[in-house]
């Protein structure tokens, strides 16, 4: 808004000085996307096998299998926003009908792994197998000599390593996601996994204890957008945080440049 002609400092701006802007299409404009932005969702479902229920399944000999995989087409990039595992059982009333099991059930029996070109994305650590309380607090242990278990007493290091052995045996490490109906990371902040052109997104399931009751199938759902790679490159370049050069504004001994 600007003052009417002839108005100077100290004068009151009138409503007639406001410039009104009407978006083409009104509110509909904010709901539209370009036709080249493709909605993406893949839902994988796998039937159970006898090996999942055998007593021989253990943290040292887990039952692992691939739930699904997707290769990003050339000249496109995949942005994933939603990741959701689920397990279904027969409802016991209607033949062939299924219902989801209770939320987080089997969380100490199985986990899920998502990788992009065999790489885990994010700084995560999931101790799916509960660890005994340790007499030596990790927060005050000297950080030298033993890597992740630096400064811990040998019994404490052994207990933590043994409790997480299922993840090492499956090759997922502590990146094995728990069985729960949502993605990893803080749910109150934006979340995006980027799969570049030609990369492969793979979902695996790791069962490290026998499943104690019959199930109908295991599923995993991923959703997001497929965009031309040049679009993603342009957008992410604009999103980069601004950095100040050494000696620039705000630095000691230097003024604005």
Short mmCIF file of C-alpha atoms in Angstrom, two decimals:
data_model
loop_
_atom_site.label_atom_id
_atom_site.label_comp_id
_atom_site.label_asym_id
_atom_site.label_seq_id
_atom_site.Cartn_x
_atom_site.Cartn_y
_atom_site.Cartn_z
CA UNK A 1 0.00 0.00 0.00
CA UNK A 2 1.30 3.48 -0.88
CA UNK A 3 -0.01 7.04 -0.12
CA UNK A 4 -2.23 8.81 -2.58
CA UNK A 5 -0.60 11.42 -4.83
CA UNK A 6 0.25 14.59 -2.92
CA UNK A 7 0.32 12.94 0.48
CA UNK A 8 3.50 13.41 2.48
CA UNK A 9 5.03 12.31 5.73
CA UNK A 10 2.62 12.42 8.65
CA UNK A 11 -0.51 12.09 6.51
CA UNK A 12 -3.03 9.26 6.85
CA UNK A 13 -3.09 6.66 4.14
CA UNK A 14 -6.53 6.07 2.72
CA UNK A 15 -8.12 2.78 1.77
CA UNK A 16 -8.13 3.93 -1.83
CA UNK A 17 -4.33 3.66 -1.79
CA UNK A 18 -4.42 -0.13 -1.29
CA UNK A 19 -3.68 -2.29 -4.30
CA UNK A 20 -5.85 -5.39 -4.35
CA UNK A 21 -4.48 -8.62 -5.80
CA UNK A 22 -6.71 -11.47 -6.98
CA UNK A 23 -5.04 -14.80 -7.69
CA UNK A 24 -6.12 -16.48 -10.90
CA UNK A 25 -8.53 -19.18 -9.81
CA UNK A 26 -8.76 -17.87 -6.25
CA UNK A 27 -8.17 -20.49 -3.54
CA UNK A 28 -8.16 -23.20 -6.21
CA UNK A 29 -4.74 -21.96 -7.32
CA UNK A 30 -3.15 -23.13 -4.05
CA UNK A 31 -4.58 -26.64 -4.50
CA UNK A 32 -3.25 -27.27 -8.00
CA UNK A 33 0.06 -28.84 -9.02
CA UNK A 34 1.71 -29.00 -12.40
CA UNK A 35 0.76 -32.08 -14.48
CA UNK A 36 4.41 -33.18 -14.51
CA UNK A 37 4.34 -33.66 -10.71
CA UNK A 38 3.20 -37.26 -10.33
CA UNK A 39 1.61 -38.59 -7.12
CA UNK A 40 3.54 -41.63 -5.94
CA UNK A 41 2.53 -44.51 -3.68
CA UNK A 42 3.69 -48.11 -3.50
CA UNK A 43 2.02 -50.68 -1.25
CA UNK A 44 3.81 -53.99 -0.74
CA UNK A 45 2.17 -57.05 0.83
CA UNK A 46 3.79 -60.41 1.52
CA UNK A 47 2.23 -63.62 2.76
CA UNK A 48 3.71 -65.34 5.81
CA UNK A 49 5.93 -68.39 5.53
CA UNK A 50 6.45 -71.29 7.88
CA UNK A 51 9.96 -70.13 8.70
CA UNK A 52 8.61 -67.05 10.50
CA UNK A 53 6.98 -69.19 13.19
CA UNK A 54 9.69 -71.79 13.79
CA UNK A 55 11.42 -71.88 17.20
CA UNK A 56 14.78 -71.66 15.44
CA UNK A 57 14.22 -67.95 14.68
CA UNK A 58 16.40 -65.99 17.09
CA UNK A 59 18.49 -62.80 17.29
CA UNK A 60 21.49 -64.76 16.00
CA UNK A 61 19.51 -66.44 13.18
CA UNK A 62 16.80 -63.96 12.09
CA UNK A 63 14.32 -64.54 9.28
CA UNK A 64 14.80 -61.77 6.69
CA UNK A 65 13.08 -61.07 3.39
CA UNK A 66 12.44 -58.24 0.93
CA UNK A 67 9.03 -56.59 1.11
CA UNK A 68 9.49 -54.56 -2.06
CA UNK A 69 11.76 -52.33 -4.11
CA UNK A 70 11.42 -49.44 -6.54
CA UNK A 71 13.93 -48.01 -9.02
CA UNK A 72 13.54 -44.29 -9.71
CA UNK A 73 13.07 -43.65 -13.45
CA UNK A 74 15.73 -41.76 -15.37
CA UNK A 75 15.38 -37.94 -15.34
CA UNK A 76 13.10 -38.15 -12.27
CA UNK A 77 13.60 -37.95 -8.52
CA UNK A 78 11.43 -39.48 -5.84
CA UNK A 79 10.54 -37.50 -2.73
CA UNK A 80 9.14 -39.76 0.01
CA UNK A 81 7.14 -38.21 2.83
CA UNK A 82 5.22 -41.12 4.35
CA UNK A 83 6.44 -44.55 5.47
CA UNK A 84 4.02 -46.95 7.15
CA UNK A 85 4.42 -50.61 8.07
CA UNK A 86 1.46 -52.75 9.09
CA UNK A 87 0.59 -56.34 9.96
CA UNK A 88 -2.81 -57.93 9.33
CA UNK A 89 -4.54 -60.90 10.93
CA UNK A 90 -7.74 -62.75 10.05
CA UNK A 91 -10.71 -61.16 11.78
CA UNK A 92 -12.16 -64.52 12.87
CA UNK A 93 -15.70 -63.74 11.66
CA UNK A 94 -15.79 -63.31 7.89
CA UNK A 95 -13.83 -65.90 5.89
CA UNK A 96 -10.89 -64.31 4.09
CA UNK A 97 -11.35 -60.87 5.64
CA UNK A 98 -8.47 -59.26 7.53
CA UNK A 99 -7.93 -56.46 10.05
CA UNK A 100 -4.75 -54.73 11.27
CA UNK A 101 -3.21 -56.03 14.48
CA UNK A 102 -3.00 -53.72 17.48
CA UNK A 103 -0.67 -50.75 17.02
CA UNK A 104 2.97 -51.62 17.85
CA UNK A 105 2.20 -55.30 18.37
CA UNK A 106 5.19 -57.57 17.60
CA UNK A 107 7.53 -54.59 18.17
CA UNK A 108 9.96 -56.84 20.08
CA UNK A 109 9.72 -59.56 17.43
CA UNK A 110 10.32 -57.83 14.09
CA UNK A 111 11.49 -54.60 12.47
CA UNK A 112 11.68 -52.93 9.06
CA UNK A 113 14.59 -51.56 7.09
CA UNK A 114 14.42 -48.94 4.32
CA UNK A 115 17.50 -48.18 2.25
CA UNK A 116 18.33 -46.08 -0.80
CA UNK A 117 21.02 -47.79 -2.89
CA UNK A 118 21.84 -50.00 0.12
CA UNK A 119 22.38 -46.94 2.34
CA UNK A 120 20.47 -45.97 5.48
CA UNK A 121 19.38 -42.32 5.40
CA UNK A 122 19.33 -40.43 8.68
CA UNK A 123 21.05 -40.47 12.06
CA UNK A 124 18.96 -43.08 13.85
CA UNK A 125 19.43 -45.72 16.53
CA UNK A 126 16.72 -48.22 17.40
CA UNK A 127 17.33 -50.68 20.23
CA UNK A 128 14.42 -53.00 19.44
CA UNK A 129 15.58 -55.64 21.89
CA UNK A 130 15.42 -54.14 25.41
CA UNK A 131 18.83 -53.73 27.03
CA UNK A 132 19.38 -54.54 30.73
CA UNK A 133 20.02 -51.55 33.01
CA UNK A 134 23.76 -50.97 33.13
CA UNK A 135 25.67 -50.15 36.30
CA UNK A 136 28.03 -47.84 34.38
CA UNK A 137 26.18 -44.79 32.96
CA UNK A 138 27.06 -44.23 29.31
CA UNK A 139 26.69 -40.46 29.72
CA UNK A 140 29.74 -40.32 32.02
CA UNK A 141 31.89 -43.01 30.40
CA UNK A 142 35.28 -41.90 28.99
CA UNK A 143 35.07 -41.66 25.21
CA UNK A 144 38.21 -43.52 24.22
CA UNK A 145 39.52 -46.93 23.35
CA UNK A 146 36.41 -48.97 22.63
CA UNK A 147 34.49 -47.06 19.97
CA UNK A 148 30.74 -47.07 20.61
CA UNK A 149 31.22 -48.78 23.99
CA UNK A 150 34.08 -46.52 25.05
CA UNK A 151 34.70 -46.56 28.77
CA UNK A 152 32.03 -49.11 29.60
CA UNK A 153 32.86 -52.06 31.78
CA UNK A 154 33.21 -55.29 29.77
CA UNK A 155 29.94 -56.79 31.16
CA UNK A 156 28.00 -53.67 30.16
CA UNK A 157 29.50 -53.62 26.67
CA UNK A 158 28.75 -57.32 26.29
CA UNK A 159 25.13 -56.94 27.41
CA UNK A 160 24.39 -54.07 25.00
CA UNK A 161 26.11 -55.84 22.12
CA UNK A 162 24.27 -59.09 22.82
CA UNK A 163 20.88 -57.36 23.04
CA UNK A 164 21.42 -55.75 19.63
CA UNK A 165 22.92 -58.81 17.93
CA UNK A 166 19.77 -59.41 15.89
CA UNK A 167 20.40 -56.19 13.96
CA UNK A 168 24.01 -57.08 13.18
CA UNK A 169 23.11 -60.59 12.06
CA UNK A 170 20.50 -59.20 9.65
CA UNK A 171 22.89 -56.59 8.25
CA UNK A 172 20.61 -53.70 9.23
CA UNK A 173 22.51 -52.58 12.30
CA UNK A 174 20.65 -50.26 14.66
CA UNK A 175 18.82 -48.69 11.69
CA UNK A 176 16.14 -51.39 11.87
CA UNK A 177 12.87 -49.47 12.31
CA UNK A 178 10.38 -50.65 14.95
CA UNK A 179 6.95 -52.02 14.11
CA UNK A 180 4.73 -48.95 14.50
CA UNK A 181 2.18 -47.18 12.26
CA UNK A 182 4.29 -44.17 11.28
CA UNK A 183 7.65 -43.11 9.88
CA UNK A 184 10.81 -42.46 11.85
CA UNK A 185 12.01 -39.04 13.01
CA UNK A 186 10.15 -36.24 14.77
CA UNK A 187 6.55 -36.19 13.54
CA UNK A 188 6.16 -32.46 14.23
CA UNK A 189 8.79 -31.36 11.67
CA UNK A 190 9.02 -31.75 7.86
CA UNK A 191 10.41 -35.05 6.62
CA UNK A 192 11.68 -36.01 3.17
CA UNK A 193 13.72 -38.90 1.80
CA UNK A 194 15.34 -38.15 -1.57
CA UNK A 195 15.89 -40.97 -4.07
CA UNK A 196 17.81 -39.71 -7.07
CA UNK A 197 17.46 -40.73 -10.70
CA UNK A 198 18.40 -44.40 -11.12
CA UNK A 199 18.61 -45.16 -7.40
CA UNK A 200 16.73 -48.07 -5.85
CA UNK A 201 14.54 -47.87 -2.76
CA UNK A 202 14.38 -51.21 -0.94
CA UNK A 203 12.20 -52.32 1.99
CA UNK A 204 13.16 -55.37 4.07
CA UNK A 205 11.57 -57.08 7.05
CA UNK A 206 13.64 -58.71 9.80
CA UNK A 207 11.99 -61.17 12.19
CA UNK A 208 14.29 -61.96 15.09
CA UNK A 209 11.90 -63.97 17.28
CA UNK A 210 9.20 -66.49 16.25
CA UNK A 211 5.83 -64.88 15.52
CA UNK A 212 3.61 -66.25 18.31
CA UNK A 213 0.22 -66.13 16.52
CA UNK A 214 -1.08 -66.56 12.96
CA UNK A 215 -1.01 -63.53 10.65
CA UNK A 216 -2.56 -62.90 7.23
CA UNK A 217 0.18 -60.79 5.66
CA UNK A 218 2.77 -58.06 6.25
CA UNK A 219 2.61 -54.79 4.35
CA UNK A 220 4.64 -51.61 3.88
CA UNK A 221 3.39 -48.40 2.29
CA UNK A 222 5.49 -45.52 0.95
CA UNK A 223 4.07 -42.30 -0.49
CA UNK A 224 5.41 -39.10 -2.00
CA UNK A 225 5.96 -37.35 -5.31
CA UNK A 226 7.83 -38.09 -8.54
CA UNK A 227 9.30 -34.90 -9.98
CA UNK A 228 11.63 -34.08 -12.88
CA UNK A 229 15.16 -34.05 -11.48
CA UNK A 230 15.89 -30.52 -12.76
CA UNK A 231 12.91 -29.22 -10.74
CA UNK A 232 14.21 -30.81 -7.55
CA UNK A 233 17.72 -29.47 -8.17
CA UNK A 234 16.41 -25.92 -8.62
CA UNK A 235 14.18 -26.07 -5.53
CA UNK A 236 16.81 -27.54 -3.22
CA UNK A 237 19.37 -24.96 -4.35
CA UNK A 238 16.98 -22.20 -3.30
CA UNK A 239 16.40 -23.91 0.06
CA UNK A 240 20.06 -23.87 1.09
CA UNK A 241 20.70 -21.84 4.26
CA UNK A 242 22.58 -18.57 3.70
CA UNK A 243 26.11 -18.51 5.08
CA UNK A 244 28.28 -15.51 5.86
CA UNK A 245 31.79 -15.33 4.48
CA UNK A 246 34.66 -14.82 6.90
CA UNK A 247 35.04 -11.13 7.74
CA UNK A 248 31.54 -10.30 6.52
CA UNK A 249 28.67 -8.67 8.37
CA UNK A 250 28.57 -9.57 12.04
CA UNK A 251 32.13 -10.87 12.22
CA UNK A 252 34.75 -9.25 14.43
CA UNK A 253 36.67 -6.45 12.74
CA UNK A 254 34.59 -6.46 9.59
CA UNK A 255 31.70 -4.43 8.30
CA UNK A 256 28.98 -5.13 5.75
CA UNK A 257 30.14 -6.03 2.27
#
